[in-house]
Tab-separated table of N, CA and C in Angstrom:
chain	number	residue	atom	x	y	z
A	1	MET	N	-21.906	-14.026	135.860
A	1	MET	CA	-22.082	-13.607	134.503
A	1	MET	C	-22.739	-12.237	134.515
A	2	VAL	N	-22.175	-11.344	133.751
A	2	VAL	CA	-22.660	-9.970	133.708
A	2	VAL	C	-23.635	-9.838	132.550
A	3	SER	N	-24.785	-9.273	132.813
A	3	SER	CA	-25.759	-9.079	131.737
A	3	SER	C	-25.410	-7.818	130.959
A	4	PRO	N	-25.610	-7.845	129.639
A	4	PRO	CA	-25.262	-6.674	128.836
A	4	PRO	C	-26.202	-5.516	129.146
A	5	THR	N	-25.672	-4.344	128.953
A	5	THR	CA	-26.501	-3.161	129.165
A	5	THR	C	-27.504	-3.043	128.032
A	6	THR	N	-28.462	-2.197	128.236
A	6	THR	CA	-29.504	-2.013	127.224
A	6	THR	C	-28.922	-1.471	125.930
A	7	ALA	N	-27.963	-0.570	126.040
A	7	ALA	CA	-27.355	0.020	124.841
A	7	ALA	C	-26.598	-1.041	124.040
A	8	GLU	N	-25.866	-1.904	124.736
A	8	GLU	CA	-25.127	-2.963	124.039
A	8	GLU	C	-26.077	-3.940	123.357
A	9	ALA	N	-27.126	-4.306	124.037
A	9	ALA	CA	-28.105	-5.225	123.453
A	9	ALA	C	-28.777	-4.602	122.238
A	10	THR	N	-29.065	-3.308	122.316
A	10	THR	CA	-29.686	-2.616	121.182
A	10	THR	C	-28.734	-2.583	119.996
A	11	ARG	N	-27.444	-2.317	120.255
A	11	ARG	CA	-26.457	-2.297	119.170
A	11	ARG	C	-26.360	-3.667	118.496
A	12	ARG	N	-26.363	-4.711	119.287
A	12	ARG	CA	-26.293	-6.062	118.717
A	12	ARG	C	-27.502	-6.361	117.839
A	13	ARG	N	-28.678	-5.978	118.323
A	13	ARG	CA	-29.886	-6.199	117.523
A	13	ARG	C	-29.855	-5.396	116.236
A	14	CYS	N	-29.352	-4.162	116.292
A	14	CYS	CA	-29.269	-3.328	115.087
A	14	CYS	C	-28.302	-3.934	114.078
A	15	LYS	N	-27.159	-4.439	114.569
A	15	LYS	CA	-26.196	-5.075	113.668
A	15	LYS	C	-26.796	-6.325	113.026
A	16	ALA	N	-27.506	-7.109	113.810
A	16	ALA	CA	-28.133	-8.324	113.278
A	16	ALA	C	-29.205	-7.974	112.255
A	17	ALA	N	-29.980	-6.920	112.526
A	17	ALA	CA	-31.020	-6.501	111.582
A	17	ALA	C	-30.402	-5.976	110.298
A	18	ALA	N	-29.291	-5.235	110.407
A	18	ALA	CA	-28.620	-4.715	109.213
A	18	ALA	C	-28.058	-5.860	108.376
A	19	ALA	N	-27.496	-6.860	109.029
A	19	ALA	CA	-26.961	-8.012	108.301
A	19	ALA	C	-28.078	-8.773	107.601
A	20	ALA	N	-29.215	-8.918	108.265
A	20	ALA	CA	-30.352	-9.614	107.655
A	20	ALA	C	-30.911	-8.823	106.482
A	21	ALA	N	-30.945	-7.496	106.599
A	21	ALA	CA	-31.466	-6.663	105.513
A	21	ALA	C	-30.552	-6.705	104.302
A	22	SER	N	-29.235	-6.767	104.519
A	22	SER	CA	-28.321	-6.822	103.385
A	22	SER	C	-28.363	-8.191	102.711
A	23	ALA	N	-28.741	-9.228	103.426
A	23	ALA	CA	-28.833	-10.569	102.848
A	23	ALA	C	-30.170	-10.799	102.147
A	24	ALA	N	-31.142	-9.929	102.378
A	24	ALA	CA	-32.477	-10.119	101.802
A	24	ALA	C	-32.478	-10.149	100.274
A	25	PRO	N	-31.778	-9.233	99.565
A	25	PRO	CA	-31.779	-9.336	98.099
A	25	PRO	C	-31.185	-10.652	97.604
A	26	GLU	N	-30.179	-11.151	98.296
A	26	GLU	CA	-29.587	-12.422	97.898
A	26	GLU	C	-30.568	-13.568	98.094
A	27	LYS	N	-31.400	-13.475	99.124
A	27	LYS	CA	-32.401	-14.516	99.347
A	27	LYS	C	-33.376	-14.583	98.184
A	28	HIS	N	-33.818	-13.425	97.729
A	28	HIS	CA	-34.757	-13.398	96.605
A	28	HIS	C	-34.101	-13.950	95.341
A	29	LEU	N	-32.852	-13.578	95.120
A	29	LEU	CA	-32.134	-14.079	93.950
A	29	LEU	C	-31.941	-15.591	94.041
A	30	ASN	N	-31.583	-16.080	95.221
A	30	ASN	CA	-31.401	-17.522	95.399
A	30	ASN	C	-32.703	-18.280	95.172
A	31	ARG	N	-33.809	-17.730	95.664
A	31	ARG	CA	-35.103	-18.376	95.437
A	31	ARG	C	-35.428	-18.424	93.951
A	32	PHE	N	-35.159	-17.333	93.253
A	32	PHE	CA	-35.430	-17.288	91.816
A	32	PHE	C	-34.577	-18.314	91.074
A	33	VAL	N	-33.306	-18.401	91.433
A	33	VAL	CA	-32.407	-19.364	90.781
A	33	VAL	C	-32.870	-20.790	91.054
A	34	ARG	N	-33.294	-21.069	92.283
A	34	ARG	CA	-33.804	-22.408	92.599
A	34	ARG	C	-35.058	-22.729	91.802
A	35	LEU	N	-35.931	-21.742	91.641
A	35	LEU	CA	-37.152	-21.945	90.862
A	35	LEU	C	-36.822	-22.269	89.408
A	36	ILE	N	-35.919	-21.505	88.819
A	36	ILE	CA	-35.524	-21.754	87.428
A	36	ILE	C	-34.876	-23.131	87.295
A	37	ALA	N	-34.022	-23.498	88.241
A	37	ALA	CA	-33.379	-24.821	88.195
A	37	ALA	C	-34.418	-25.928	88.297
A	38	PHE	N	-35.414	-25.745	89.161
A	38	PHE	CA	-36.476	-26.746	89.294
A	38	PHE	C	-37.266	-26.870	87.994
A	39	ILE	N	-37.603	-25.745	87.382
A	39	ILE	CA	-38.360	-25.773	86.127
A	39	ILE	C	-37.552	-26.471	85.039
A	40	GLU	N	-36.249	-26.193	84.978
A	40	GLU	CA	-35.408	-26.848	83.968
A	40	GLU	C	-35.330	-28.357	84.202
A	41	ARG	N	-35.179	-28.759	85.445
A	41	ARG	CA	-35.114	-30.197	85.741
A	41	ARG	C	-36.437	-30.885	85.441
A	42	ALA	N	-37.532	-30.214	85.782
A	42	ALA	CA	-38.846	-30.787	85.481
A	42	ALA	C	-39.031	-30.905	83.972
A	43	GLY	N	-38.604	-29.889	83.233
A	43	GLY	CA	-38.697	-29.941	81.773
A	43	GLY	C	-37.858	-31.062	81.190
A	44	ASN	N	-36.665	-31.253	81.729
A	44	ASN	CA	-35.816	-32.351	81.255
A	44	ASN	C	-36.446	-33.705	81.565
A	45	GLY	N	-37.048	-33.828	82.734
A	45	GLY	CA	-37.711	-35.085	83.092
A	45	GLY	C	-38.892	-35.380	82.191
A	46	ILE	N	-39.696	-34.361	81.931
A	46	ILE	CA	-40.847	-34.538	81.041
A	46	ILE	C	-40.372	-34.855	79.629
A	47	GLY	N	-39.306	-34.192	79.197
A	47	GLY	CA	-38.750	-34.483	77.873
A	47	GLY	C	-38.272	-35.919	77.755
A	48	THR	N	-37.658	-36.419	78.800
A	48	THR	CA	-37.205	-37.811	78.797
A	48	THR	C	-38.384	-38.771	78.732
A	49	LEU	N	-39.431	-38.475	79.494
A	49	LEU	CA	-40.628	-39.323	79.440
A	49	LEU	C	-41.273	-39.294	78.060
A	50	VAL	N	-41.347	-38.116	77.462
A	50	VAL	CA	-41.930	-38.000	76.122
A	50	VAL	C	-41.087	-38.775	75.120
A	51	PHE	N	-39.768	-38.652	75.231
A	51	PHE	CA	-38.880	-39.367	74.320
A	51	PHE	C	-39.065	-40.877	74.457
A	52	THR	N	-39.160	-41.353	75.681
A	52	THR	CA	-39.370	-42.782	75.912
A	52	THR	C	-40.711	-43.237	75.359
A	53	TRP	N	-41.760	-42.464	75.643
A	53	TRP	CA	-43.095	-42.808	75.144
A	53	TRP	C	-43.118	-42.819	73.615
A	54	ALA	N	-42.540	-41.799	73.007
A	54	ALA	CA	-42.536	-41.726	71.548
A	54	ALA	C	-41.757	-42.892	70.947
A	55	THR	N	-40.668	-43.272	71.573
A	55	THR	CA	-39.885	-44.403	71.077
A	55	THR	C	-40.691	-45.693	71.145
A	56	VAL	N	-41.404	-45.895	72.229
A	56	VAL	CA	-42.235	-47.100	72.362
A	56	VAL	C	-43.311	-47.118	71.290
A	57	VAL	N	-43.941	-45.979	71.052
A	57	VAL	CA	-44.991	-45.916	70.032
A	57	VAL	C	-44.405	-46.196	68.658
A	58	ILE	N	-43.264	-45.583	68.359
A	58	ILE	CA	-42.665	-45.751	67.034
A	58	ILE	C	-42.194	-47.183	66.819
A	59	LEU	N	-41.649	-47.806	67.841
A	59	LEU	CA	-41.150	-49.170	67.688
A	59	LEU	C	-42.257	-50.213	67.666
A	60	GLY	N	-43.490	-49.778	67.848
A	60	GLY	CA	-44.594	-50.697	67.654
A	60	GLY	C	-45.274	-51.191	68.898
A	61	GLY	N	-44.936	-50.648	70.043
A	61	GLY	CA	-45.591	-51.095	71.262
A	61	GLY	C	-47.088	-50.850	71.229
A	62	PHE	N	-47.505	-49.725	70.670
A	62	PHE	CA	-48.919	-49.384	70.591
A	62	PHE	C	-49.323	-49.030	69.160
A	63	SER	N	-48.630	-49.564	68.192
A	63	SER	CA	-48.858	-49.143	66.805
A	63	SER	C	-50.256	-49.478	66.299
A	64	THR	N	-50.877	-50.492	66.825
A	64	THR	CA	-52.228	-50.831	66.364
A	64	THR	C	-53.287	-49.955	67.006
A	65	MET	N	-52.931	-49.250	68.082
A	65	MET	CA	-53.911	-48.456	68.813
A	65	MET	C	-53.874	-46.970	68.466
A	66	VAL	N	-52.872	-46.512	67.727
A	66	VAL	CA	-52.742	-45.081	67.454
A	66	VAL	C	-53.165	-44.763	66.028
A	67	THR	N	-53.629	-43.527	65.859
A	67	THR	CA	-53.984	-43.062	64.516
A	67	THR	C	-52.720	-42.575	63.818
A	68	THR	N	-52.859	-42.280	62.546
A	68	THR	CA	-51.717	-41.786	61.777
A	68	THR	C	-51.217	-40.463	62.347
A	69	ARG	N	-52.139	-39.599	62.731
A	69	ARG	CA	-51.745	-38.294	63.282
A	69	ARG	C	-50.965	-38.469	64.587
A	70	GLU	N	-51.423	-39.346	65.458
A	70	GLU	CA	-50.714	-39.599	66.716
A	70	GLU	C	-49.333	-40.191	66.457
A	71	PHE	N	-49.256	-41.097	65.483
A	71	PHE	CA	-47.974	-41.702	65.138
A	71	PHE	C	-47.000	-40.650	64.627
A	72	LEU	N	-47.483	-39.752	63.761
A	72	LEU	CA	-46.614	-38.698	63.240
A	72	LEU	C	-46.200	-37.731	64.349
A	73	SER	N	-47.107	-37.450	65.276
A	73	SER	CA	-46.759	-36.588	66.416
A	73	SER	C	-45.680	-37.234	67.273
A	74	ALA	N	-45.823	-38.523	67.526
A	74	ALA	CA	-44.822	-39.240	68.319
A	74	ALA	C	-43.475	-39.260	67.603
A	75	THR	N	-43.504	-39.450	66.298
A	75	THR	CA	-42.268	-39.439	65.521
A	75	THR	C	-41.594	-38.079	65.607
A	76	PHE	N	-42.381	-37.016	65.460
A	76	PHE	CA	-41.840	-35.661	65.549
A	76	PHE	C	-41.228	-35.410	66.925
A	77	LEU	N	-41.932	-35.807	67.982
A	77	LEU	CA	-41.408	-35.609	69.333
A	77	LEU	C	-40.115	-36.390	69.557
A	78	ALA	N	-40.053	-37.596	69.029
A	78	ALA	CA	-38.839	-38.401	69.186
A	78	ALA	C	-37.659	-37.747	68.484
A	79	PHE	N	-37.871	-37.262	67.268
A	79	PHE	CA	-36.787	-36.589	66.552
A	79	PHE	C	-36.395	-35.279	67.233
A	80	LEU	N	-37.370	-34.566	67.754
A	80	LEU	CA	-37.090	-33.311	68.451
A	80	LEU	C	-36.236	-33.556	69.693
A	81	GLU	N	-36.603	-34.531	70.496
A	81	GLU	CA	-35.835	-34.842	71.705
A	81	GLU	C	-34.463	-35.420	71.357
A	82	ALA	N	-34.382	-36.240	70.324
A	82	ALA	CA	-33.088	-36.787	69.920
A	82	ALA	C	-32.156	-35.672	69.457
A	83	THR	N	-32.703	-34.689	68.763
A	83	THR	CA	-31.903	-33.540	68.337
A	83	THR	C	-31.399	-32.770	69.548
A	84	ARG	N	-32.261	-32.582	70.537
A	84	ARG	CA	-31.860	-31.867	71.749
A	84	ARG	C	-30.729	-32.608	72.463
A	85	TYR	N	-30.842	-33.926	72.578
A	85	TYR	CA	-29.784	-34.706	73.213
A	85	TYR	C	-28.485	-34.612	72.409
A	86	GLY	N	-28.595	-34.674	71.087
A	86	GLY	CA	-27.413	-34.584	70.239
A	86	GLY	C	-26.723	-33.238	70.353
A	87	VAL	N	-27.503	-32.169	70.364
A	87	VAL	CA	-26.926	-30.828	70.496
A	87	VAL	C	-26.226	-30.680	71.838
A	88	ARG	N	-26.846	-31.195	72.886
A	88	ARG	CA	-26.230	-31.113	74.215
A	88	ARG	C	-24.928	-31.905	74.248
A	89	LEU	N	-24.908	-33.071	73.610
A	89	LEU	CA	-23.701	-33.890	73.578
A	89	LEU	C	-22.581	-33.172	72.837
A	90	ILE	N	-22.896	-32.582	71.696
A	90	ILE	CA	-21.887	-31.854	70.920
A	90	ILE	C	-21.351	-30.677	71.722
A	91	ARG	N	-22.234	-29.949	72.405
A	91	ARG	CA	-21.813	-28.799	73.206
A	91	ARG	C	-20.886	-29.240	74.336
A	92	ASP	N	-21.203	-30.358	74.978
A	92	ASP	CA	-20.355	-30.850	76.061
A	92	ASP	C	-18.999	-31.306	75.547
A	93	VAL	N	-18.966	-31.927	74.377
A	93	VAL	CA	-17.697	-32.368	73.796
A	93	VAL	C	-16.840	-31.159	73.447
A	94	LYS	N	-17.456	-30.109	72.917
A	94	LYS	CA	-16.696	-28.901	72.581
A	94	LYS	C	-16.102	-28.261	73.827
A	95	LYS	N	-16.807	-28.314	74.949
A	95	LYS	CA	-16.273	-27.756	76.189
A	95	LYS	C	-15.038	-28.523	76.644
A	96	VAL	N	-15.053	-29.836	76.464
A	96	VAL	CA	-13.936	-30.661	76.910
A	96	VAL	C	-12.743	-30.491	75.986
A	97	VAL	N	-12.989	-30.429	74.683
A	97	VAL	CA	-11.908	-30.365	73.704
A	97	VAL	C	-11.284	-28.978	73.653
A	98	ALA	N	-12.100	-27.933	73.716
A	98	ALA	CA	-11.588	-26.561	73.611
A	98	ALA	C	-10.771	-26.211	74.852
A	99	PRO	N	-9.652	-25.519	74.645
A	99	PRO	CA	-8.807	-25.163	75.806
A	99	PRO	C	-9.413	-24.072	76.644
């Protein structure tokens, strides 16, 4: 097996470094996109938990333990999340129906 000359090895390293440098902006963009996707998923998860909690409160699971203000807050959150789910459903249906 013949070992590469110093010049050939240097050229290979330069090409590898150039390829890594050109991929660096994409790495930052990919990290940013992953961060935004994680934040959106976390927000959706928290929204689902809030919707579930508000539904339990409204249906009477804890109705004797909450004040009027807490009950109204839970009602507002439930309607807000239900509206969000409804809007998303309508948007998805329009995507399927529209050519």
